CSV table of C-alpha atoms in Angstrom, one decimal:
chain,number,residue,atom,x,y,z
A,9,MET,CA,0.1,-0.3,0.0
A,10,SER,CA,1.4,3.1,-1.2
A,11,HIS,CA,1.7,6.2,1.7
A,12,THR,CA,1.8,8.8,-0.4
A,13,ARG,CA,-1.7,11.7,0.5
A,14,TYR,CA,-4.2,11.7,-2.0
A,15,THR,CA,-4.8,15.8,-2.7
A,16,GLY,CA,-7.2,14.8,-4.7
A,17,ARG,CA,-7.5,15.9,-8.7
A,18,HIS,CA,-6.9,19.7,-7.8
A,19,ARG,CA,-4.9,20.5,-4.9
A,20,PRO,CA,-2.1,20.3,-5.3
A,21,ALA,CA,0.2,18.2,-2.8
A,22,PRO,CA,0.9,20.7,0.4
A,23,GLN,CA,5.1,21.5,0.5
A,24,HIS,CA,6.7,22.9,3.2
A,25,THR,CA,8.3,26.5,2.7
A,26,ARG,CA,10.5,28.1,5.2
A,27,SER,CA,9.6,31.3,6.8
A,28,ARG,CA,11.0,34.0,4.5
A,29,ARG,CA,11.8,37.3,5.7
A,30,ILE,CA,13.2,40.9,3.5
A,31,VAL,CA,15.7,42.5,4.5
A,32,ILE,CA,16.4,46.5,4.0
A,33,PRO,CA,19.9,46.5,3.8
A,34,ALA,CA,21.6,49.0,5.7
A,35,ALA,CA,22.8,50.8,2.6
A,36,LEU,CA,19.4,51.1,1.0
A,37,LEU,CA,17.2,51.7,4.4
A,38,GLY,CA,20.8,55.3,5.0
A,39,CYS,CA,19.8,56.3,0.5
A,40,ALA,CA,16.1,56.2,1.2
A,41,VAL,CA,16.5,59.0,4.2
A,42,VAL,CA,18.6,61.8,2.2
A,43,GLY,CA,16.6,61.0,-1.2
A,44,ALA,CA,13.7,61.8,1.2
A,45,VAL,CA,15.7,65.3,2.2
A,46,VAL,CA,16.5,65.7,-1.8
A,47,VAL,CA,13.4,65.5,-2.7
A,48,ARG,CA,12.0,68.1,0.1
A,49,ASP,CA,14.8,70.3,-1.1
A,50,VAL,CA,13.5,70.8,-5.2
A,51,GLY,CA,9.7,71.4,-4.1
A,52,ALA,CA,8.7,68.6,-2.6
A,53,SER,CA,6.3,68.4,0.3
A,54,PRO,CA,8.6,67.8,3.6
A,55,LEU,CA,8.7,65.0,5.2
A,56,GLY,CA,7.0,65.6,9.2
A,57,VAL,CA,9.0,66.0,12.2
A,58,GLN,CA,8.1,62.0,13.7
A,59,ALA,CA,9.5,60.8,10.3
A,60,GLY,CA,12.2,63.5,10.0
A,61,ALA,CA,13.8,62.0,13.3
A,62,VAL,CA,12.9,57.7,12.6
A,63,ALA,CA,14.5,57.7,8.4
A,64,SER,CA,17.9,60.5,11.0
A,65,ALA,CA,17.5,57.2,13.6
A,66,ALA,CA,17.2,54.8,10.9
A,67,ASP,CA,20.2,56.0,8.8
A,68,ALA,CA,23.2,56.6,12.4
A,69,VAL,CA,22.2,53.1,13.0
A,70,SER,CA,22.7,51.8,9.9
A,71,THR,CA,26.0,54.5,9.2
A,72,GLY,CA,27.1,55.1,12.0
A,73,TRP,CA,25.8,58.9,11.8
A,74,SER,CA,25.4,60.2,15.7
A,75,ALA,CA,22.6,60.7,16.6
A,76,VAL,CA,23.3,65.2,16.8
A,77,ASP,CA,24.2,65.4,13.4
A,78,ALA,CA,19.9,63.5,12.4
A,79,SER,CA,18.9,66.3,15.4
A,80,ALA,CA,20.4,69.3,13.6
A,81,ALA,CA,19.2,67.8,10.2
A,82,VAL,CA,15.2,67.6,11.5
A,83,ALA,CA,15.6,71.0,13.3
A,84,ALA,CA,17.3,72.8,9.5
A,85,ALA,CA,14.4,70.9,8.0
A,86,ALA,CA,12.2,72.1,10.3
A,87,ALA,CA,13.6,75.6,10.5
A,88,ARG,CA,13.5,75.7,6.0
A,89,ALA,CA,9.6,74.5,6.1
A,90,ASP,CA,8.7,77.4,8.7
A,91,SER,CA,10.8,80.0,6.8
A,92,GLY,CA,8.7,79.0,3.6
A,93,ARG,CA,5.2,79.5,5.4
A,94,VAL,CA,6.6,83.0,7.1
A,95,SER,CA,7.0,84.0,3.7
A,96,ARG,CA,3.9,83.1,2.2
A,97,ASP,CA,1.9,84.7,4.7
A,98,SER,CA,4.1,88.5,4.1
A,99,VAL,CA,3.1,88.4,1.2
A,100,ARG,CA,-0.9,87.3,1.4
A,101,ALA,CA,-0.1,90.6,4.4
A,102,GLY,CA,1.7,92.6,2.0
A,103,THR,CA,-1.4,92.2,-0.9
A,104,VAL,CA,-4.6,92.6,2.1
A,105,ALA,CA,-2.5,96.2,3.0
A,106,GLU,CA,-2.6,96.8,-0.8
A,107,GLN,CA,-6.0,96.2,-1.1
A,108,GLY,CA,-6.8,98.4,2.1
A,109,SER,CA,-5.1,101.5,0.5
A,110,ALA,CA,-6.7,101.2,-2.7
A,111,ARG,CA,-10.8,101.5,-1.1
A,112,GLU,CA,-9.0,104.3,1.3
A,113,GLU,CA,-7.9,105.5,-1.9
A,114,ALA,CA,-11.3,105.6,-3.9
A,115,ALA,CA,-13.0,105.9,-0.9
A,116,ALA,CA,-11.3,110.6,-0.2
A,117,GLN,CA,-11.6,110.4,-4.5
A,118,GLN,CA,-15.7,110.2,-4.0
A,119,ALA,CA,-15.8,111.9,-1.1
A,120,ALA,CA,-13.5,114.8,-2.8
A,121,ALA,CA,-16.4,114.3,-5.4
A,122,ARG,CA,-19.4,114.3,-3.9
A,123,ALA,CA,-18.0,117.8,-1.9
A,124,GLN,CA,-16.8,120.1,-5.4
A,125,ALA,CA,-21.3,118.4,-7.0
A,126,SER,CA,-22.1,120.2,-3.5
A,127,THR,CA,-20.2,123.4,-4.6
A,128,ALA,CA,-21.0,124.1,-7.1
A,129,LYS,CA,-25.2,123.0,-6.9
A,130,ALA,CA,-24.5,126.4,-4.0
A,131,ALA,CA,-23.2,128.7,-6.9
A,132,ALA,CA,-26.2,127.3,-8.7
A,133,ASP,CA,-27.7,128.3,-6.0
A,134,LYS,CA,-27.0,131.6,-5.2
A,135,ALA,CA,-26.9,132.5,-9.5
A,136,ALA,CA,-30.1,131.5,-9.4
A,137,ALA,CA,-31.0,133.5,-6.4
A,138,ASP,CA,-28.8,137.1,-7.5
A,139,LYS,CA,-30.9,136.5,-10.4
A,140,ALA,CA,-34.2,136.4,-9.6
A,141,ALA,CA,-33.7,139.1,-7.4
A,142,ALA,CA,-32.2,141.6,-10.0
A,143,ALA,CA,-34.9,140.6,-12.0
A,144,LYS,CA,-37.9,142.0,-9.3
A,145,ALA,CA,-35.2,144.4,-8.6
A,146,ALA,CA,-35.3,146.0,-12.0
A,147,ALA,CA,-39.2,145.4,-12.1
A,148,ALA,CA,-40.3,147.6,-9.2
A,149,LYS,CA,-37.8,150.3,-10.3
A,150,ALA,CA,-39.8,150.1,-13.5
A,151,ALA,CA,-43.3,150.2,-12.4
A,152,ALA,CA,-41.6,153.8,-9.6
A,153,ALA,CA,-40.6,155.0,-12.6
A,154,LYS,CA,-44.0,155.1,-14.3
A,155,PRO,CA,-45.8,158.0,-15.3
A,156,ALA,CA,-49.0,157.6,-13.1
A,157,GLY,CA,-52.6,157.9,-15.0
A,158,VAL,CA,-50.5,154.7,-16.1
A,159,GLY,CA,-52.1,150.9,-16.0
A,160,GLY,CA,-50.2,149.4,-12.6
A,161,GLY,CA,-48.8,152.6,-11.5
A,162,THR,CA,-50.1,155.5,-8.6
A,163,GLY,CA,-53.2,157.2,-9.9
A,164,ASN,CA,-56.2,156.0,-11.6
A,165,PRO,CA,-55.8,152.8,-12.9
A,166,GLY,CA,-55.8,151.4,-16.4
A,167,PRO,CA,-57.5,150.3,-19.1
A,168,ASP,CA,-56.5,146.9,-18.4
A,169,ARG,CA,-54.3,145.1,-15.9
A,170,THR,CA,-54.6,141.5,-17.2
A,171,ALA,CA,-53.0,143.1,-20.7
A,172,GLY,CA,-50.3,145.4,-18.9
A,173,PRO,CA,-50.0,149.4,-19.5
A,174,ILE,CA,-51.1,150.6,-23.1
A,175,THR,CA,-48.6,153.4,-24.3
A,176,GLY,CA,-49.0,156.4,-26.5
A,177,ASP,CA,-50.2,159.5,-27.1
A,178,ARG,CA,-51.9,160.4,-24.0
A,179,ARG,CA,-53.7,163.6,-25.3
A,180,TRP,CA,-57.7,164.2,-25.4
A,181,VAL,CA,-60.0,165.0,-28.7
A,182,SER,CA,-63.0,165.8,-29.7
A,183,PRO,CA,-65.5,162.1,-30.5
A,184,PHE,CA,-67.4,163.8,-33.1
A,185,SER,CA,-67.5,167.5,-36.0
A,186,GLY,CA,-70.0,168.4,-37.7
A,187,TYR,CA,-73.0,167.6,-35.4
A,188,SER,CA,-75.8,169.3,-34.1
A,189,LEU,CA,-76.6,168.6,-29.8
A,190,THR,CA,-79.6,167.6,-28.9
A,191,SER,CA,-81.1,165.1,-25.6
A,192,GLY,CA,-77.9,166.5,-23.3
A,193,PHE,CA,-77.3,164.1,-19.9
A,194,GLY,CA,-80.5,163.8,-17.1
A,195,PRO,CA,-83.5,163.0,-16.9
A,196,ARG,CA,-86.1,162.5,-19.9
A,197,TRP,CA,-89.5,161.3,-20.7
A,198,GLY,CA,-89.4,159.8,-16.9
A,199,LYS,CA,-85.9,158.0,-17.2
A,200,MET,CA,-82.0,158.6,-16.9
A,201,HIS,CA,-80.3,159.8,-19.9
A,202,ASN,CA,-77.0,158.8,-19.3
A,203,GLY,CA,-75.6,160.0,-22.2
A,204,GLN,CA,-74.6,163.0,-25.0
A,205,ASP,CA,-76.6,163.1,-27.7
A,206,LEU,CA,-74.9,164.1,-31.2
A,207,ALA,CA,-77.0,164.2,-34.7
A,208,ALA,CA,-75.2,163.8,-37.6
A,209,ALA,CA,-75.7,162.5,-41.1
A,210,VAL,CA,-75.0,158.7,-41.3
A,211,GLY,CA,-72.1,157.6,-42.0
A,212,THR,CA,-69.8,160.5,-39.8
A,213,PRO,CA,-66.6,159.2,-38.2
A,214,VAL,CA,-66.9,158.6,-35.7
A,215,ARG,CA,-62.9,159.4,-33.4
A,216,ALA,CA,-60.9,158.0,-30.1
A,217,LEU,CA,-60.9,160.6,-27.4
A,218,SER,CA,-57.2,159.4,-26.7
A,219,SER,CA,-55.0,156.7,-27.2
A,220,GLY,CA,-57.2,153.3,-25.8
A,221,LYS,CA,-58.3,149.9,-26.0
A,222,VAL,CA,-61.2,148.1,-27.0
A,223,LEU,CA,-63.0,146.9,-25.1
A,224,PHE,CA,-66.6,146.0,-27.3
A,225,ALA,CA,-67.4,146.1,-30.2
A,226,GLY,CA,-70.8,144.2,-31.5
A,227,TRP,CA,-74.5,144.9,-31.7
A,228,ASP,CA,-75.4,145.5,-28.2
A,229,GLY,CA,-79.4,144.0,-27.7
A,230,THR,CA,-80.4,147.0,-24.3
A,231,GLY,CA,-81.1,149.2,-27.3
A,232,TYR,CA,-77.8,150.6,-28.3
A,233,GLY,CA,-77.2,148.8,-32.0
A,234,ASN,CA,-74.4,148.8,-33.4
A,235,PHE,CA,-71.8,149.5,-30.3
A,236,VAL,CA,-68.3,150.1,-29.5
A,237,LYS,CA,-67.0,151.3,-25.9
A,238,ILE,CA,-63.4,152.1,-25.4
A,239,GLN,CA,-61.4,151.5,-22.4
A,240,TYR,CA,-58.6,154.8,-22.4
A,241,TRP,CA,-54.6,155.2,-20.6
A,242,ASP,CA,-56.8,156.9,-17.2
A,243,GLY,CA,-59.2,154.2,-16.7
A,244,THR,CA,-62.6,156.3,-18.4
A,245,VAL,CA,-64.5,153.5,-21.0
A,246,SER,CA,-66.5,155.9,-23.9
A,247,TRP,CA,-69.2,154.4,-24.9
A,248,TYR,CA,-70.8,155.1,-28.6
A,249,ALA,CA,-74.2,153.5,-29.7
A,250,HIS,CA,-76.5,153.9,-32.8
A,251,ASN,CA,-73.6,153.3,-35.0
A,252,SER,CA,-74.3,152.4,-38.3
A,253,ARG,CA,-70.4,150.5,-39.0
A,254,LEU,CA,-67.9,149.5,-36.6
A,255,VAL,CA,-64.0,149.0,-37.9
A,256,VAL,CA,-62.9,147.9,-34.6
A,257,SER,CA,-62.8,145.0,-32.9
A,258,ALA,CA,-62.2,144.3,-29.6
A,259,GLY,CA,-59.0,143.9,-27.8
A,260,ASP,CA,-57.5,146.6,-31.1
A,261,SER,CA,-55.7,149.6,-29.3
A,262,VAL,CA,-56.3,152.7,-30.7
A,263,SER,CA,-55.2,156.0,-30.7
A,264,PRO,CA,-56.4,159.9,-30.1
A,265,GLY,CA,-58.5,160.8,-33.3
A,266,GLN,CA,-58.3,157.4,-34.8
A,267,THR,CA,-61.8,156.0,-36.5
A,268,VAL,CA,-63.8,153.3,-34.8
A,269,SER,CA,-67.4,153.7,-36.1
A,270,TYR,CA,-69.7,155.8,-38.5
A,271,SER,CA,-72.7,157.2,-36.7
A,272,GLY,CA,-76.6,155.9,-38.0
A,273,ASN,CA,-79.9,154.5,-36.7
A,274,THR,CA,-79.1,151.6,-35.1
A,275,GLY,CA,-81.4,150.1,-32.3
A,276,ASN,CA,-83.7,152.5,-30.3
A,277,SER,CA,-83.4,155.4,-31.8
A,278,THR,CA,-85.2,158.1,-33.4
A,279,GLY,CA,-83.0,159.6,-35.8
A,280,PRO,CA,-79.2,159.5,-37.2
A,281,HIS,CA,-76.8,160.6,-34.5
A,282,LEU,CA,-74.1,159.8,-32.0
A,283,HIS,CA,-74.7,158.6,-28.1
A,284,LEU,CA,-72.1,159.2,-26.1
A,285,GLU,CA,-71.6,158.5,-23.5
A,286,ILE,CA,-68.5,158.7,-20.5
A,287,HIS,CA,-67.7,156.0,-17.2
A,288,PRO,CA,-64.1,157.2,-15.0
A,289,GLY,CA,-62.9,154.8,-14.6
A,290,GLY,CA,-65.2,152.2,-15.7
A,291,GLY,CA,-68.1,153.0,-13.5
A,292,ALA,CA,-71.1,155.6,-13.1
A,293,PRO,CA,-71.4,157.9,-15.9
A,294,VAL,CA,-71.3,161.3,-16.0
A,295,ALA,CA,-72.3,164.3,-17.7
A,296,PRO,CA,-70.2,164.2,-21.1
A,297,ARG,CA,-69.9,167.0,-21.8
A,298,THR,CA,-68.7,168.4,-18.6
A,299,TRP,CA,-66.3,166.0,-18.0
A,300,LEU,CA,-64.4,166.7,-21.6
A,301,SER,CA,-64.1,170.7,-20.8
A,302,ALA,CA,-62.5,169.4,-17.8
A,303,LYS,CA,-59.6,168.3,-20.7
A,304,GLY,CA,-60.2,171.3,-23.0
A,305,ILE,CA,-62.7,170.2,-24.9
A,306,ASN,CA,-66.4,172.2,-25.6
A,307,LEU,CA,-69.0,169.9,-27.5
């Protein structure tokens, strides 16, 4: 009978092996430590302090280095690492300082710009205020120098305060020629007759008494017929009634003696004539002959 052990079809027979050991020569270990130091010098990451100490110790055992030399190598590696870290920290601190200086400079420039804009605005406001004050003073001076009787000045009010003073010759003239005096100012037929009638042929020119402005020119339905109202430079208003034709319009400026209409027989009229009324200051009527006489005009 055979003493060979059956191991099965796929299982090889066990073999007796010797225990294996890996022996690293001391010289190779020393080279590894030195290589680690060389690699750190050319830019690789330095060994940790503990790894460096172990490597130095191994190298001392294998090659005969002293413990003092190993400690010196570890200290030198640590010093180089610290110097690199300090250099990076210094660069970072310098960058932060430069950024802070740039921000401070930008803030100072913005503050200067705001101050300059504020100064310019104050100067513009002052110039505008001075200009307005000068214009106001000039207007006040012109108003004070305006002759009495012109609209807006002293004395009687002007003919149209909204339109400004009316300029021109302020002499007074007769409104009519070639006439006969008929009904005068006063009670007539049981009521007040507010004007003076001047009888004349139809088509006789009717003239403005002085410089003024036409307030109304058109048909009047209360009995005046073709009717013209003129306000003069001193505020007096004349009424011309029963005209046959009008040659001015409301808003027109007139001068002394300018033809404004032609006499007629329109409205409530018993014959061709001019009905003249005088309203000082645009108020109640007065006797036309008396008022014109004060101006040097005798009807």
